[in-house]
Amino acid sequence: MKKIGFVIQFLCIALFLFGQADKNGIRFIEGEKWENVLKAAQEQDKYIFMDCYTSWCGPCKALAKDIFTRKDVGDFFNANFINVKYDMEKGEGKELNKRYKANIIGFPTLLLIDKKGKVVHQMAGFQEADVLIAGMKAGKEGKSLFAYRDRYTAGERDFAFLKEYVTALQGAFLKNDIEQVILDYMKTMSLEKLQEKEIWDFVGTFIKDPYSPQFDYVIFNIDRLAAKVKFDRYQVERQLSWALDKAVDQLVEIKFDENGIPLRLVEETGKMDTLLRLVNRGDLKRAETCRAKINMYELELAQKWDEVYANQIIYRAIKALGYSDNYLAKTVQYLAAYCPDKTILKKCLDLIEKLQEEEDKSDSKFKANYYDTLSVLYAKLGDNKRAKEFKKIDEELKAEKAKEFEKFLKDSK
């Protein structure tokens, strides 16, 4: 009796598909009970192609409108798979979302599932027709993401294989996995290989670690590489500049403990020398900013407090440290914590008070807040009453900003 019930159910599905036969694209079964889909897959000995979507997902709608409706896509998927789609927030889709949550990294996620219900391949995000067909064809033929992963785990490192594996990872939108595969490959290759276009195209965009030999090689050989590989030099220089700037910030940044007290900077001569060498050699965009930050770091380490203050004023005037006074506020708080010279601290106080007065008079909606810095300076100079007064103002302003942000989030929903 149960078997007859299933046959009737499946005939209903077949009649639905027959009614859709005049459509060129993929003929989907939507929202069907998963147990029925699995039984159909077992009887027809086919893989299941599952479109995991949500009603609010823009790329999901674009796939449904522009890709799934194409004749070439429909011809391939209708011939090879049982095609199903589920809204992952409704009905049967909610249960499938839980069942396959390890594979659904976002929406849309596109799964290829065998007749036992095991995922054999996955892709994610909007995919062009040829990429979608090639990806699911590879999955059907045993060249699935998971098969590649097993081979990689087993130690396979042939370059042609790595390219195929990365392509499968790209289709699944697994960025962290891609980066790890390529970084591991770079550890094993000779630096001269970067002069080969195929190798550069594979690894070039991942050369972002200034302490790596690859980064050093590119900086010191950029003219030769640009001539041989014919890459977009502007884009490569932007990539190197961004990476250097970030590394310098990580080195020189003044950090604070849980009580808001600046931690002492740690001397890392090796890193500093490496970064300065690369900055000077590359002469990239923001090189002057990097040099200025490293100079301030060296002066702070050497406790040359008068020079820290003087250089901060000069750099601020020429925008060498950027257009935000956040760097200034952190430097002043560091001086307040470790500089014993009250003459310098009073100079800092005069400057910060002047800046705060300018901000208070401004009509801008994005006013800077130096009251926390003023509170720290007054406390250091022994005026605890003013310190508490400014601390209270700072807390009120931060609470007000938090409310505004909360309201913005609520209104944007």
PDB file of N, CA, C and O in Angstrom, residues 83-110:
ATOM      1  N   ASN A  83      15.877  17.697 -10.242  1.00  0.00           N
ATOM      2  CA  ASN A  83      16.116  19.077  -9.837  1.00  0.00           C
ATOM      3  C   ASN A  83      15.048  19.543  -8.848  1.00  0.00           C
ATOM      4  O   ASN A  83      13.856  19.499  -9.153  1.00  0.00           O
ATOM      5  N   VAL A  84      15.504  19.967  -7.679  1.00  0.00           N
ATOM      6  CA  VAL A  84      14.569  20.411  -6.650  1.00  0.00           C
ATOM      7  C   VAL A  84      15.030  21.769  -6.113  1.00  0.00           C
ATOM      8  O   VAL A  84      16.205  22.118  -6.178  1.00  0.00           O
ATOM      9  N   LYS A  85      14.073  22.508  -5.605  1.00  0.00           N
ATOM     10  CA  LYS A  85      14.428  23.775  -4.971  1.00  0.00           C
ATOM     11  C   LYS A  85      13.601  23.952  -3.716  1.00  0.00           C
ATOM     12  O   LYS A  85      12.424  23.557  -3.659  1.00  0.00           O
ATOM     13  N   TYR A  86      14.221  24.565  -2.708  1.00  0.00           N
ATOM     14  CA  TYR A  86      13.560  24.761  -1.423  1.00  0.00           C
ATOM     15  C   TYR A  86      13.899  26.137  -0.870  1.00  0.00           C
ATOM     16  O   TYR A  86      15.071  26.548  -0.877  1.00  0.00           O
ATOM     17  N   ASP A  87      12.872  26.821  -0.388  1.00  0.00           N
ATOM     18  CA  ASP A  87      13.090  28.026   0.408  1.00  0.00           C
ATOM     19  C   ASP A  87      13.549  27.531   1.775  1.00  0.00           C
ATOM     20  O   ASP A  87      12.807  26.839   2.482  1.00  0.00           O
ATOM     21  N   MET A  88      14.768  27.877   2.149  1.00  0.00           N
ATOM     22  CA  MET A  88      15.375  27.339   3.362  1.00  0.00           C
ATOM     23  C   MET A  88      14.763  27.894   4.651  1.00  0.00           C
ATOM     24  O   MET A  88      15.160  27.503   5.750  1.00  0.00           O
ATOM     25  N   GLU A  89      13.795  28.785   4.518  1.00  0.00           N
ATOM     26  CA  GLU A  89      13.155  29.352   5.709  1.00  0.00           C
ATOM     27  C   GLU A  89      11.690  28.938   5.821  1.00  0.00           C
ATOM     28  O   GLU A  89      10.972  29.424   6.690  1.00  0.00           O
ATOM     29  N   LYS A  90      11.259  28.026   4.944  1.00  0.00           N
ATOM     30  CA  LYS A  90       9.855  27.620   4.944  1.00  0.00           C
ATOM     31  C   LYS A  90       9.708  26.110   4.790  1.00  0.00           C
ATOM     32  O   LYS A  90      10.493  25.476   4.080  1.00  0.00           O
ATOM     33  N   GLY A  91       8.669  25.563   5.421  1.00  0.00           N
ATOM     34  CA  GLY A  91       8.272  24.175   5.204  1.00  0.00           C
ATOM     35  C   GLY A  91       9.408  23.182   5.245  1.00  0.00           C
ATOM     36  O   GLY A  91      10.237  23.170   6.156  1.00  0.00           O
ATOM     37  N   GLU A  92       9.449  22.325   4.222  1.00  0.00           N
ATOM     38  CA  GLU A  92      10.458  21.269   4.126  1.00  0.00           C
ATOM     39  C   GLU A  92      11.869  21.855   4.106  1.00  0.00           C
ATOM     40  O   GLU A  92      12.829  21.237   4.576  1.00  0.00           O
ATOM     41  N   GLY A  93      11.990  23.079   3.551  1.00  0.00           N
ATOM     42  CA  GLY A  93      13.301  23.715   3.450  1.00  0.00           C
ATOM     43  C   GLY A  93      13.954  23.959   4.806  1.00  0.00           C
ATOM     44  O   GLY A  93      15.185  23.874   4.937  1.00  0.00           O
ATOM     45  N   LYS A  94      13.162  24.256   5.827  1.00  0.00           N
ATOM     46  CA  LYS A  94      13.715  24.516   7.158  1.00  0.00           C
ATOM     47  C   LYS A  94      14.409  23.278   7.705  1.00  0.00           C
ATOM     48  O   LYS A  94      15.488  23.368   8.298  1.00  0.00           O
ATOM     49  N   GLU A  95      13.803  22.121   7.492  1.00  0.00           N
ATOM     50  CA  GLU A  95      14.405  20.871   7.958  1.00  0.00           C
ATOM     51  C   GLU A  95      15.653  20.530   7.156  1.00  0.00           C
ATOM     52  O   GLU A  95      16.654  20.059   7.704  1.00  0.00           O
ATOM     53  N   LEU A  96      15.604  20.777   5.846  1.00  0.00           N
ATOM     54  CA  LEU A  96      16.772  20.503   5.007  1.00  0.00           C
ATOM     55  C   LEU A  96      17.916  21.454   5.328  1.00  0.00           C
ATOM     56  O   LEU A  96      19.092  21.088   5.240  1.00  0.00           O
ATOM     57  N   ASN A  97      17.578  22.667   5.709  1.00  0.00           N
ATOM     58  CA  ASN A  97      18.594  23.636   6.117  1.00  0.00           C
ATOM     59  C   ASN A  97      19.358  23.117   7.338  1.00  0.00           C
ATOM     60  O   ASN A  97      20.584  23.248   7.426  1.00  0.00           O
ATOM     61  N   LYS A  98      18.636  22.515   8.274  1.00  0.00           N
ATOM     62  CA  LYS A  98      19.278  21.930   9.450  1.00  0.00           C
ATOM     63  C   LYS A  98      20.104  20.700   9.072  1.00  0.00           C
ATOM     64  O   LYS A  98      21.214  20.511   9.545  1.00  0.00           O
ATOM     65  N   ARG A  99      19.526  19.896   8.179  1.00  0.00           N
ATOM     66  CA  ARG A  99      20.189  18.651   7.792  1.00  0.00           C
ATOM     67  C   ARG A  99      21.505  18.908   7.076  1.00  0.00           C
ATOM     68  O   ARG A  99      22.491  18.195   7.283  1.00  0.00           O
ATOM     69  N   TYR A 100      21.524  19.921   6.224  1.00  0.00           N
ATOM     70  CA  TYR A 100      22.713  20.185   5.406  1.00  0.00           C
ATOM     71  C   TYR A 100      23.410  21.494   5.797  1.00  0.00           C
ATOM     72  O   TYR A 100      24.077  22.125   4.978  1.00  0.00           O
ATOM     73  N   LYS A 101      23.277  21.872   7.074  1.00  0.00           N
ATOM     74  CA  LYS A 101      23.825  23.160   7.511  1.00  0.00           C
ATOM     75  C   LYS A 101      25.343  23.237   7.340  1.00  0.00           C
ATOM     76  O   LYS A 101      25.902  24.326   7.145  1.00  0.00           O
ATOM     77  N   ALA A 102      26.032  22.099   7.378  1.00  0.00           N
ATOM     78  CA  ALA A 102      27.488  22.106   7.200  1.00  0.00           C
ATOM     79  C   ALA A 102      27.873  22.500   5.780  1.00  0.00           C
ATOM     80  O   ALA A 102      28.981  22.978   5.542  1.00  0.00           O
ATOM     81  N   ASN A 103      26.954  22.304   4.835  1.00  0.00           N
ATOM     82  CA  ASN A 103      27.232  22.604   3.431  1.00  0.00           C
ATOM     83  C   ASN A 103      26.639  23.921   2.960  1.00  0.00           C
ATOM     84  O   ASN A 103      27.051  24.459   1.941  1.00  0.00           O
ATOM     85  N   ILE A 104      25.666  24.417   3.708  1.00  0.00           N
ATOM     86  CA  ILE A 104      24.992  25.657   3.294  1.00  0.00           C
ATOM     87  C   ILE A 104      25.683  26.831   3.985  1.00  0.00           C
ATOM     88  O   ILE A 104      25.395  27.159   5.136  1.00  0.00           O
ATOM     89  N   ILE A 105      26.620  27.470   3.262  1.00  0.00           N
ATOM     90  CA  ILE A 105      27.412  28.544   3.866  1.00  0.00           C
ATOM     91  C   ILE A 105      26.783  29.914   3.621  1.00  0.00           C
ATOM     92  O   ILE A 105      27.244  30.929   4.146  1.00  0.00           O
ATOM     93  N   GLY A 106      25.759  29.977   2.822  1.00  0.00           N
ATOM     94  CA  GLY A 106      25.088  31.229   2.492  1.00  0.00           C
ATOM     95  C   GLY A 106      24.082  30.936   1.395  1.00  0.00           C
ATOM     96  O   GLY A 106      23.863  29.778   1.033  1.00  0.00           O
ATOM     97  N   PHE A 107      23.484  31.980   0.859  1.00  0.00           N
ATOM     98  CA  PHE A 107      22.465  31.778  -0.176  1.00  0.00           C
ATOM     99  C   PHE A 107      22.807  32.580  -1.427  1.00  0.00           C
ATOM    100  O   PHE A 107      23.260  33.729  -1.317  1.00  0.00           O
ATOM    101  N   PRO A 108      22.613  32.011  -2.591  1.00  0.00           N
ATOM    102  CA  PRO A 108      22.176  30.627  -2.790  1.00  0.00           C
ATOM    103  C   PRO A 108      23.318  29.630  -2.585  1.00  0.00           C
ATOM    104  O   PRO A 108      24.467  29.941  -2.855  1.00  0.00           O
ATOM    105  N   THR A 109      22.966  28.442  -2.103  1.00  0.00           N
ATOM    106  CA  THR A 109      23.877  27.298  -2.110  1.00  0.00           C
ATOM    107  C   THR A 109      23.279  26.264  -3.052  1.00  0.00           C
ATOM    108  O   THR A 109      22.069  26.026  -3.040  1.00  0.00           O
ATOM    109  N   LEU A 110      24.132  25.672  -3.869  1.00  0.00           N
ATOM    110  CA  LEU A 110      23.698  24.704  -4.881  1.00  0.00           C
ATOM    111  C   LEU A 110      24.369  23.369  -4.573  1.00  0.00           C
ATOM    112  O   LEU A 110      25.599  23.261  -4.612  1.00  0.00           O
TER     113      LEU A 110
END
